[in-house]
Amino acid sequence: MKQLIALDINDQIYEVPVDPWDLLSDVIRKKVRLTGTKKGCEQGDCGACTVLINGQAVLSCLTLAIACQGKKITTIEGLAEQDGRLHPIQQSFVDYGAVQCGFCTSGMILSSKALLDSNPKPGREEIKRALSGNLCRCTGYKKIIEAVEVASETMSKEGVK
Amino acid sequence: MFLNHFEYFAPQAAKDALDLCDRLGAKAKILAGGTDLLNLMKDKLLKPEYLIDINNVDEFKGIFYEPGKGAVIGAATKISEIERSEIIREKYFALHQAAGELGSVQVRNMATIGGNICNASPAAETPTPLVALGAKVVISSLSGDREMPLEEFILGNGETALAEGEILTKFLLPEPISGSVSRYGYIGLRDAMEIDAVNLAVNLALGEDGRIIKQLKLVMGSVFPRPLVSEEAPEILIGKEFSAELAEEAARAASSESKPISDIRASAEYRREIVAVLSRRLLQEAFSAAQGEV
Ligand SMILES: Cc1cc2nc3c(=O)[nH]c(=O)nc-3n(C[C@H](O)[C@H](O)[C@H](O)COP(=O)(O)OP(=O)(O)OC[C@H]3O[C@@H](n4cnc5c(N)ncnc54)[C@H](O)[C@@H]3O)c2cc1C
Ligand code: FES
Ligand code: FES
């Protein structure tokens, strides 16, 4: 019962055959082969599978791929420039030691992006609240929060989205 | 984790959604945000043969307010839209507070208010404030609409008054009476992403003089299979001048009315104590805020 659907991921159209029960996380990783999106708990708790749909942070492990036709999906692979230059949020995560094992990082960065897009100058509490659905077992969160604060400054200074 | 095999429908019009519901009956499940449903399917607790995705039906979405009449909230409205709504914040503050406490940003962007109610978890965030605010639900089927108070819709843990072929389509919130204020609060084991041990909402109105309590509804969550409306707290407070002593008495009465269980999140004894603590705190907060209103 596979059906060919078109998914708009990082401004590129991918035509993929899916079954209705295929989850977006599996389709992105196994069919589109963008493996930056991670799967941790697969039940909505950890945020490792976070992607943006029409600019909003959602969990790809609880989303049916078939329901995503006609929507704009952004994964971590969509953030850097074509020439490989990192997005300011990615860069500050690297610079400020907010990445250890890296498993949570894609989700953390996408949640941060959704936050900064709607609230370019968030306070510390707002950052914590925006990232409360992303679990990190390594860093203790402090450096992640600092990295988001720095990214917020860089982005407003340079006028980056 | 895999889902069972099913056929997927994504109707655009309300009529088509109701048609599918009628035709497929008990073999179908409504898919709203999927944050409860897909988890239940992953755990093999549910194996529907059909999913009817209602996210593309515009008639089931949105927040509409008419002065003097109140608000209508579509069942498929996202929790994040309710959290951000200015009118909900202004007129139905307890619901605004509860929406902001549900899950994480991601969960709120996906989850709907109708899903929160139809899932009917005793620990859920929105039933308590909605009952306190006097919400009614509209249930639709091919044969038409029926309305009932939310108290009567939620029957128990996971049980609602929905019959086969029916969809919950709207919530009706009455215009708040003058001088009224609502507040919501909860206690869990940690701040974010926690299932509440107890949650509570009060809706309190003061008379013109700004002292006498004209109306009160106090609703407890997670201490009974469905939202529990206190009968004694209003008897103690309505018609009286607000005081810390009376609030304490009402809080104790609500606590003794609650019928919590012990589970991994909290003991029954702790929950009863928390009902008293939250009742006292929210009554005081609502009273102070209501004084500012009149
Ligand atoms: C990580 C995580 C954290 C969470 N935290 C909280 C929390 O803090 N507080 C809380 O209350 N909940 C929480 N939840 C539970 C869940 O997110 C909410 O209950 C949510 O509101 C469910 O809405 P939904 O749209 O996702 O429902 P769905 O999963 O789509 O549906 C739930 C059920 O209701 C039925 N249904 C949905 N809409 C309708 C309708 N209009 N008519 C008839 N039937 C319908 C479905 O068939 C299904 O049986 C959490 C979930 C996750 C995964
Ligand atoms: S894998 Fe989706 S939230 Fe954990
Ligand atoms: S860096 Fe390892 S989980 Fe966050």
XYZ file of C-alpha atoms and ligand atoms in Angstrom:
516
model
C 0.000 0.000 0.000
C 2.988 2.280 -0.464
C 2.187 5.722 -1.740
C 4.580 8.155 -3.390
C 4.611 11.442 -1.478
C 6.598 14.656 -1.913
C 8.325 16.034 1.165
C 9.828 19.519 1.231
C 12.900 19.115 3.437
C 15.381 22.002 3.735
C 13.905 23.580 0.565
C 14.486 20.455 -1.488
C 11.688 18.192 -2.715
C 12.145 14.494 -2.012
C 9.764 11.992 -3.564
C 9.537 9.009 -1.262
C 7.364 5.908 -1.164
C 5.753 5.619 2.279
C 3.215 3.517 4.121
C 0.631 5.422 6.197
C 2.208 4.091 9.401
C 5.736 5.324 8.593
C 6.939 7.882 11.120
C 8.559 11.084 9.908
C 11.709 10.331 11.965
C 12.207 6.989 10.160
C 11.483 8.428 6.724
C 13.953 11.281 7.234
C 16.668 8.938 8.492
C 16.179 5.814 6.387
C 14.574 6.982 3.146
C 15.836 10.515 2.729
C 19.072 9.510 4.461
C 19.481 12.646 6.529
C 20.748 11.102 9.735
C 21.295 14.291 11.746
C 17.808 13.820 13.192
C 18.146 11.393 16.098
C 15.810 8.930 17.752
C 16.113 8.537 21.517
C 13.011 7.648 23.489
C 10.583 7.478 20.544
C 7.755 8.571 22.822
C 7.970 12.335 22.890
C 10.065 12.811 26.011
C 13.635 13.493 24.883
C 13.417 15.886 21.926
C 16.308 14.260 20.010
C 13.995 13.857 16.996
C 12.945 17.537 16.929
C 12.477 19.067 13.472
C 10.796 22.285 12.396
C 7.534 22.063 10.500
C 6.501 25.409 9.047
C 8.969 26.966 11.479
C 7.597 25.310 14.613
C 9.478 22.746 16.691
C 7.733 19.359 16.628
C 8.648 15.743 17.375
C 9.229 13.631 14.269
C 8.875 10.402 16.293
C 5.198 11.195 16.900
C 4.417 12.513 13.416
C 3.187 10.475 10.447
C 5.247 11.188 7.336
C 2.151 10.982 5.165
C 0.648 13.943 7.070
C 3.580 16.198 6.114
C 2.879 16.684 2.422
C 2.774 20.356 1.486
C 4.603 21.451 4.638
C 8.077 22.917 4.991
C 10.313 20.655 7.036
C 13.673 21.843 8.392
C 16.232 19.406 9.793
C 19.661 20.162 11.231
C 21.162 19.631 7.760
C 19.225 22.673 6.559
C 20.915 25.185 8.845
C 24.478 25.583 7.534
C 25.249 27.608 4.385
C 25.801 25.805 1.070
C 29.547 26.420 1.417
C 29.586 24.646 4.784
C 29.696 27.763 6.953
C 27.843 26.972 10.158
C 24.699 28.774 11.299
C 25.475 31.106 14.266
C 23.619 28.778 16.647
C 25.714 25.819 15.477
C 28.872 27.898 15.703
C 28.200 29.047 19.249
C 27.370 25.489 20.356
C 30.832 24.499 19.077
C 32.606 27.560 20.496
C 31.015 27.400 23.939
C 31.381 23.668 24.566
C 27.649 22.963 24.357
C 28.301 19.719 22.461
C 29.665 16.634 24.175
C 28.441 13.304 22.760
C 26.244 15.294 20.351
C 23.180 13.090 20.505
C 20.884 15.851 21.754
C 22.516 18.600 19.713
C 20.381 18.576 16.551
C 17.215 18.810 18.605
C 18.671 21.451 20.931
C 19.741 23.616 18.010
C 16.414 23.340 16.214
C 14.472 24.184 19.382
C 16.822 27.151 19.864
C 16.235 28.240 16.267
C 12.458 28.153 16.707
C 12.854 30.208 19.888
C 15.166 32.839 18.378
C 12.986 33.173 15.275
C 9.995 34.156 17.396
C 11.874 35.840 20.258
C 15.296 37.156 19.128
C 16.343 38.344 22.617
C 15.125 35.746 25.099
C 15.989 35.896 28.792
C 17.615 32.963 30.572
C 14.276 31.664 31.898
C 12.749 31.865 28.441
C 15.631 29.833 27.022
C 15.240 27.199 29.726
C 11.524 26.997 29.097
C 11.993 26.704 25.330
C 14.505 23.869 25.760
C 12.641 21.965 28.487
C 11.542 19.347 25.949
C 15.136 18.545 24.965
C 17.068 16.289 27.305
C 20.861 16.239 27.495
C 22.661 13.565 29.483
C 26.153 15.081 29.144
C 26.516 18.828 29.446
C 24.433 19.795 32.455
C 22.681 22.392 30.231
C 24.690 25.385 31.460
C 26.846 25.645 28.352
C 23.880 25.039 26.098
C 22.043 27.992 27.621
C 25.158 30.164 27.302
C 25.550 29.139 23.662
C 21.971 30.191 22.925
C 22.550 33.553 24.613
C 25.654 34.143 22.504
C 23.891 33.022 19.321
C 21.084 35.450 20.073
C 23.587 38.321 20.228
C 25.461 37.270 17.086
C 22.270 36.822 15.134
C 20.880 40.236 16.025
C 24.237 41.899 15.379
C 24.667 40.247 11.993
C 20.974 40.270 11.116
C 21.004 36.510 10.477
C 17.851 34.413 10.557
C 8.995 1.105 17.656
C 6.448 0.328 15.007
C 2.839 1.174 14.457
C 0.278 -1.379 13.353
C -0.897 -1.188 9.755
C -3.832 1.091 9.103
C -5.515 3.056 6.355
C -5.129 6.834 6.568
C -7.686 9.505 5.715
C -7.180 13.267 5.843
C -10.534 14.905 5.105
C -10.684 18.664 4.439
C -14.359 19.244 5.181
C -16.213 18.600 8.445
C -18.917 16.733 6.531
C -16.351 14.300 5.103
C -14.778 13.711 8.499
C -18.181 12.950 10.024
C -19.033 10.739 7.068
C -15.849 8.688 7.543
C -16.482 8.448 11.282
C -19.978 7.191 10.665
C -18.903 4.653 8.052
C -15.813 3.266 9.827
C -17.212 3.256 13.368
C -15.229 1.551 16.116
C -12.467 0.387 13.747
C -11.357 3.987 13.277
C -9.637 6.463 15.562
C -9.508 10.230 15.238
C -5.935 11.511 14.867
C -5.448 15.027 16.215
C -1.948 15.866 17.533
C -1.133 12.182 17.929
C 0.830 12.791 21.147
C -1.354 10.352 23.085
C -2.716 8.203 20.270
C 0.566 7.319 18.515
C 2.181 6.470 21.859
C -0.711 4.128 22.703
C -0.338 2.525 19.267
C 3.421 2.134 19.725
C 2.730 0.358 23.007
C 0.218 -1.875 21.150
C -2.538 -0.768 23.489
C -4.591 0.332 20.483
C -4.614 -1.097 16.954
C -7.050 0.943 14.886
C -7.660 -0.174 11.301
C -8.251 3.395 10.153
C -7.007 6.798 11.227
C -9.042 9.885 10.446
C -6.688 12.879 10.608
C -8.733 15.990 11.472
C -5.874 18.504 11.258
C -6.896 19.740 7.809
C -10.485 20.510 8.759
C -10.583 24.295 9.205
C -14.046 24.205 10.802
C -12.585 22.271 13.755
C -9.868 24.854 14.459
C -9.476 28.350 15.869
C -10.464 30.612 18.754
C -13.417 32.956 18.298
C -14.665 35.465 20.846
C -17.787 37.556 20.871
C -18.207 40.159 23.647
C -21.112 39.269 25.911
C -21.377 35.770 24.480
C -18.049 34.160 25.222
C -15.511 32.104 23.325
C -15.701 29.162 20.964
C -12.575 27.010 20.680
C -12.323 24.407 17.915
C -11.416 20.958 19.238
C -8.438 20.618 16.871
C -6.893 23.911 18.064
C -3.294 23.466 19.171
C -2.410 23.974 22.833
C 0.315 26.455 21.749
C -2.294 28.615 19.990
C -4.367 28.677 23.185
C -1.268 29.518 25.229
C -0.500 32.490 22.936
C -4.075 33.750 22.524
C -4.541 37.256 23.937
C -8.265 36.830 24.466
C -7.831 33.557 26.377
C -5.229 35.259 28.545
C -7.484 38.205 29.200
C -10.786 36.408 29.801
C -9.958 32.814 30.734
C -6.653 33.106 32.573
C -6.753 29.651 34.208
C -6.904 28.021 30.766
C -4.012 30.183 29.565
C -1.960 29.041 32.560
C -2.795 25.355 32.087
C -2.005 25.452 28.348
C 1.440 26.853 29.159
C 2.152 23.958 31.531
C 1.240 21.111 29.178
C 4.315 19.110 28.122
C 7.084 20.903 26.235
C 7.149 23.449 23.408
C 7.133 20.594 20.892
C 4.244 18.804 22.597
C 2.229 22.038 22.793
C 2.812 22.691 19.077
C 1.371 19.256 18.274
C -1.228 18.533 20.964
C -4.809 19.756 20.658
C -7.297 20.744 23.332
C -9.809 18.187 22.008
C -7.190 15.437 22.283
C -6.409 16.414 25.861
C -10.103 16.110 26.770
C -10.913 12.959 24.734
C -7.879 11.164 26.123
C -9.526 11.791 29.527
C -6.485 11.259 31.724
C -7.295 12.177 35.343
C -3.951 14.026 35.506
C -4.526 16.064 32.336
C -3.900 19.793 32.320
C -6.942 21.387 30.646
C -10.048 19.595 32.026
C -9.704 21.234 35.460
C -9.661 24.883 34.278
C -12.253 24.201 31.555
C -14.697 22.791 34.110
C -13.995 25.722 36.453
C -14.743 28.137 33.601
C -18.078 26.432 32.909
C -17.130 25.025 29.494
C -19.570 23.052 27.401
C -18.628 20.679 24.594
C -20.246 20.312 21.191
C -20.334 16.750 19.878
C -21.071 16.309 16.203
C -22.194 13.415 14.036
C -23.996 12.987 10.724
C -27.295 13.298 12.556
C -26.392 16.711 14.019
C -24.850 18.358 17.077
C -25.410 17.831 20.765
C -24.120 19.930 23.656
C -23.299 19.072 27.240
C -21.328 20.484 30.164
C -17.754 19.201 30.194
C -18.364 17.671 33.662
C -20.810 15.273 32.044
C -18.583 14.507 29.059
C -15.615 13.099 31.010
C -16.869 9.911 32.665
C -13.687 8.438 34.096
C -10.095 7.473 33.358
C -9.984 7.293 29.550
C -13.775 7.304 29.302
C -15.965 9.926 27.681
C -19.570 10.307 26.546
C -18.504 10.074 22.847
C -20.526 7.478 20.970
C -19.486 5.675 17.781
C -19.513 7.994 14.785
C -19.143 11.143 16.893
C -16.417 13.805 16.926
C -15.848 16.393 19.629
C -15.854 19.583 17.571
C -16.031 22.635 19.852
C -15.711 24.030 23.332
C -18.073 26.807 24.385
C -16.826 29.084 27.143
C -19.407 31.456 28.618
C -18.572 35.157 28.995
C -17.043 35.517 32.481
C -19.407 37.314 34.867
C -18.294 40.769 35.996
C -15.764 40.842 38.823
C -14.591 37.294 38.178
C -11.073 35.917 37.990
C -9.764 32.391 37.358
C -6.500 30.787 38.420
C -4.818 27.415 37.791
C -2.015 25.708 39.652
C -0.369 22.304 39.903
C 2.237 20.435 41.854
C 4.417 17.752 40.291
C 7.794 16.277 41.059
C 9.711 18.649 38.803
C 8.933 21.821 36.933
C 8.876 20.916 33.265
C 7.466 17.928 31.369
C 5.928 16.456 34.485
C 2.652 14.635 34.943
C 0.784 16.482 37.675
C 0.414 14.919 41.102
C -2.476 17.330 41.702
C -3.840 20.238 39.724
C -6.516 22.704 40.673
C -8.486 25.616 39.264
C -10.658 28.256 40.886
C -13.076 30.684 39.298
C -14.096 33.362 41.771
C -16.297 36.443 41.444
C -16.633 39.317 43.876
C -19.653 41.573 44.326
C -19.595 45.298 43.568
C -18.156 46.120 46.997
C -15.014 44.132 46.203
C -15.260 42.014 49.366
C -18.219 39.642 49.292
C -17.810 36.469 47.250
C -20.582 36.277 44.694
C -19.631 33.097 42.911
C -17.051 30.345 43.279
C -16.135 27.169 41.483
C -13.198 25.107 42.730
C -12.173 22.084 40.656
C -9.589 19.443 41.540
C -7.636 17.304 39.058
C -5.731 14.068 39.535
C -7.522 13.225 42.791
C -10.483 11.362 41.280
C -11.110 9.509 37.979
C -12.533 12.748 36.537
C -12.418 16.458 37.422
C -13.899 16.849 40.885
C -16.000 19.942 41.599
C -15.949 20.946 45.261
C -19.427 21.268 46.759
C -18.334 22.480 50.162
C -15.919 25.291 49.251
C -18.665 27.416 47.610
C -21.007 26.751 50.583
C -18.354 28.081 52.931
C -17.397 31.144 50.887
C -20.332 32.404 48.807
C -22.110 35.374 50.374
C -19.276 35.921 52.838
C -16.535 38.464 53.075
C -13.223 36.916 52.025
C -10.733 36.206 54.803
C -7.660 34.023 55.160
C -9.476 31.975 57.828
C -12.450 31.229 55.577
C -10.106 30.369 52.681
C -8.326 27.943 55.005
C -11.634 26.371 56.005
C -12.673 26.005 52.353
C -9.275 24.536 51.464
C -9.599 21.927 54.236
C -13.113 21.078 53.071
C -11.936 20.587 49.461
C -9.098 18.422 50.719
C -11.487 16.150 52.598
C -13.738 15.878 49.537
C -10.844 14.697 47.340
C -10.454 10.964 46.814
C -6.888 10.478 45.581
C -5.020 7.227 45.070
C -1.397 6.427 45.835
C 0.818 5.768 42.826
C 4.419 6.265 41.750
C 3.971 10.047 41.583
C 2.582 10.639 45.058
C 0.820 9.044 47.997
C -2.868 9.684 48.628
C -2.012 11.439 51.873
C 0.403 13.831 50.132
C -2.141 14.557 47.407
C -4.812 15.443 49.971
C -2.400 17.831 51.649
C -1.515 19.401 48.302
C -5.199 19.968 47.514
C -5.391 22.086 50.672
C -2.173 23.962 49.860
C -3.179 24.730 46.265
C -6.755 25.640 47.227
C -5.590 28.118 49.819
C -2.994 29.625 47.478
C -5.290 29.951 44.455
C -8.242 31.310 46.460
C -5.992 34.007 47.880
C -4.479 34.814 44.464
C -7.875 34.915 42.766
C -9.310 37.116 45.519
C -6.457 39.630 45.296
C -6.705 39.741 41.512
C -10.494 40.076 41.626
C -10.166 43.086 43.943
C -8.175 44.720 41.176
C -11.027 44.011 38.736
C -13.918 45.620 40.617
C 6.216 14.090 26.180
C 4.766 14.296 26.491
C 4.406 15.141 27.538
C 3.069 15.354 27.847
N 2.747 16.195 28.884
C 1.458 16.417 29.200
C 1.101 17.311 30.260
O 1.962 17.908 30.909
N -0.220 17.490 30.536
C -1.194 16.857 29.836
O -2.371 17.061 30.122
N -0.890 16.007 28.821
C 0.407 15.768 28.494
N 0.713 14.896 27.475
C -0.368 14.149 26.810
C -0.873 14.736 25.488
O 0.092 15.523 24.865
C -2.150 15.572 25.680
O -3.149 14.798 26.292
C -2.659 16.138 24.345
O -3.499 17.233 24.588
C -3.375 15.135 23.482
O -3.827 15.805 22.314
P -3.539 15.252 20.847
O -4.143 16.238 19.932
O -2.137 14.934 20.669
O -4.439 13.927 20.893
P -4.319 12.594 20.053
O -3.207 11.775 20.548
O -4.408 12.865 18.603
O -5.714 11.938 20.511
C -5.955 11.497 21.834
C -7.249 10.678 21.874
O -8.389 11.498 21.682
C -9.096 11.147 20.493
N -9.470 12.422 19.868
C -8.631 13.481 19.630
N -9.337 14.524 19.151
C -10.635 14.123 19.088
C -11.845 14.771 18.690
N -11.857 16.059 18.277
N -13.009 14.064 18.744
C -13.003 12.782 19.176
N -11.896 12.115 19.581
C -10.724 12.781 19.537
C -8.136 10.297 19.694
O -8.809 9.381 18.872
C -7.337 9.615 20.783
O -8.049 8.528 21.294
C 2.057 14.686 27.109
C 2.408 13.861 26.039
C 3.741 13.659 25.721
C 4.113 12.791 24.562
S 12.823 10.387 20.008
Fe 11.211 11.777 19.699
S 11.122 12.724 21.599
Fe 12.571 11.177 21.993
S 25.731 16.260 24.473
Fe 25.369 14.198 24.981
S 23.235 14.222 25.286
Fe 23.667 16.289 25.082
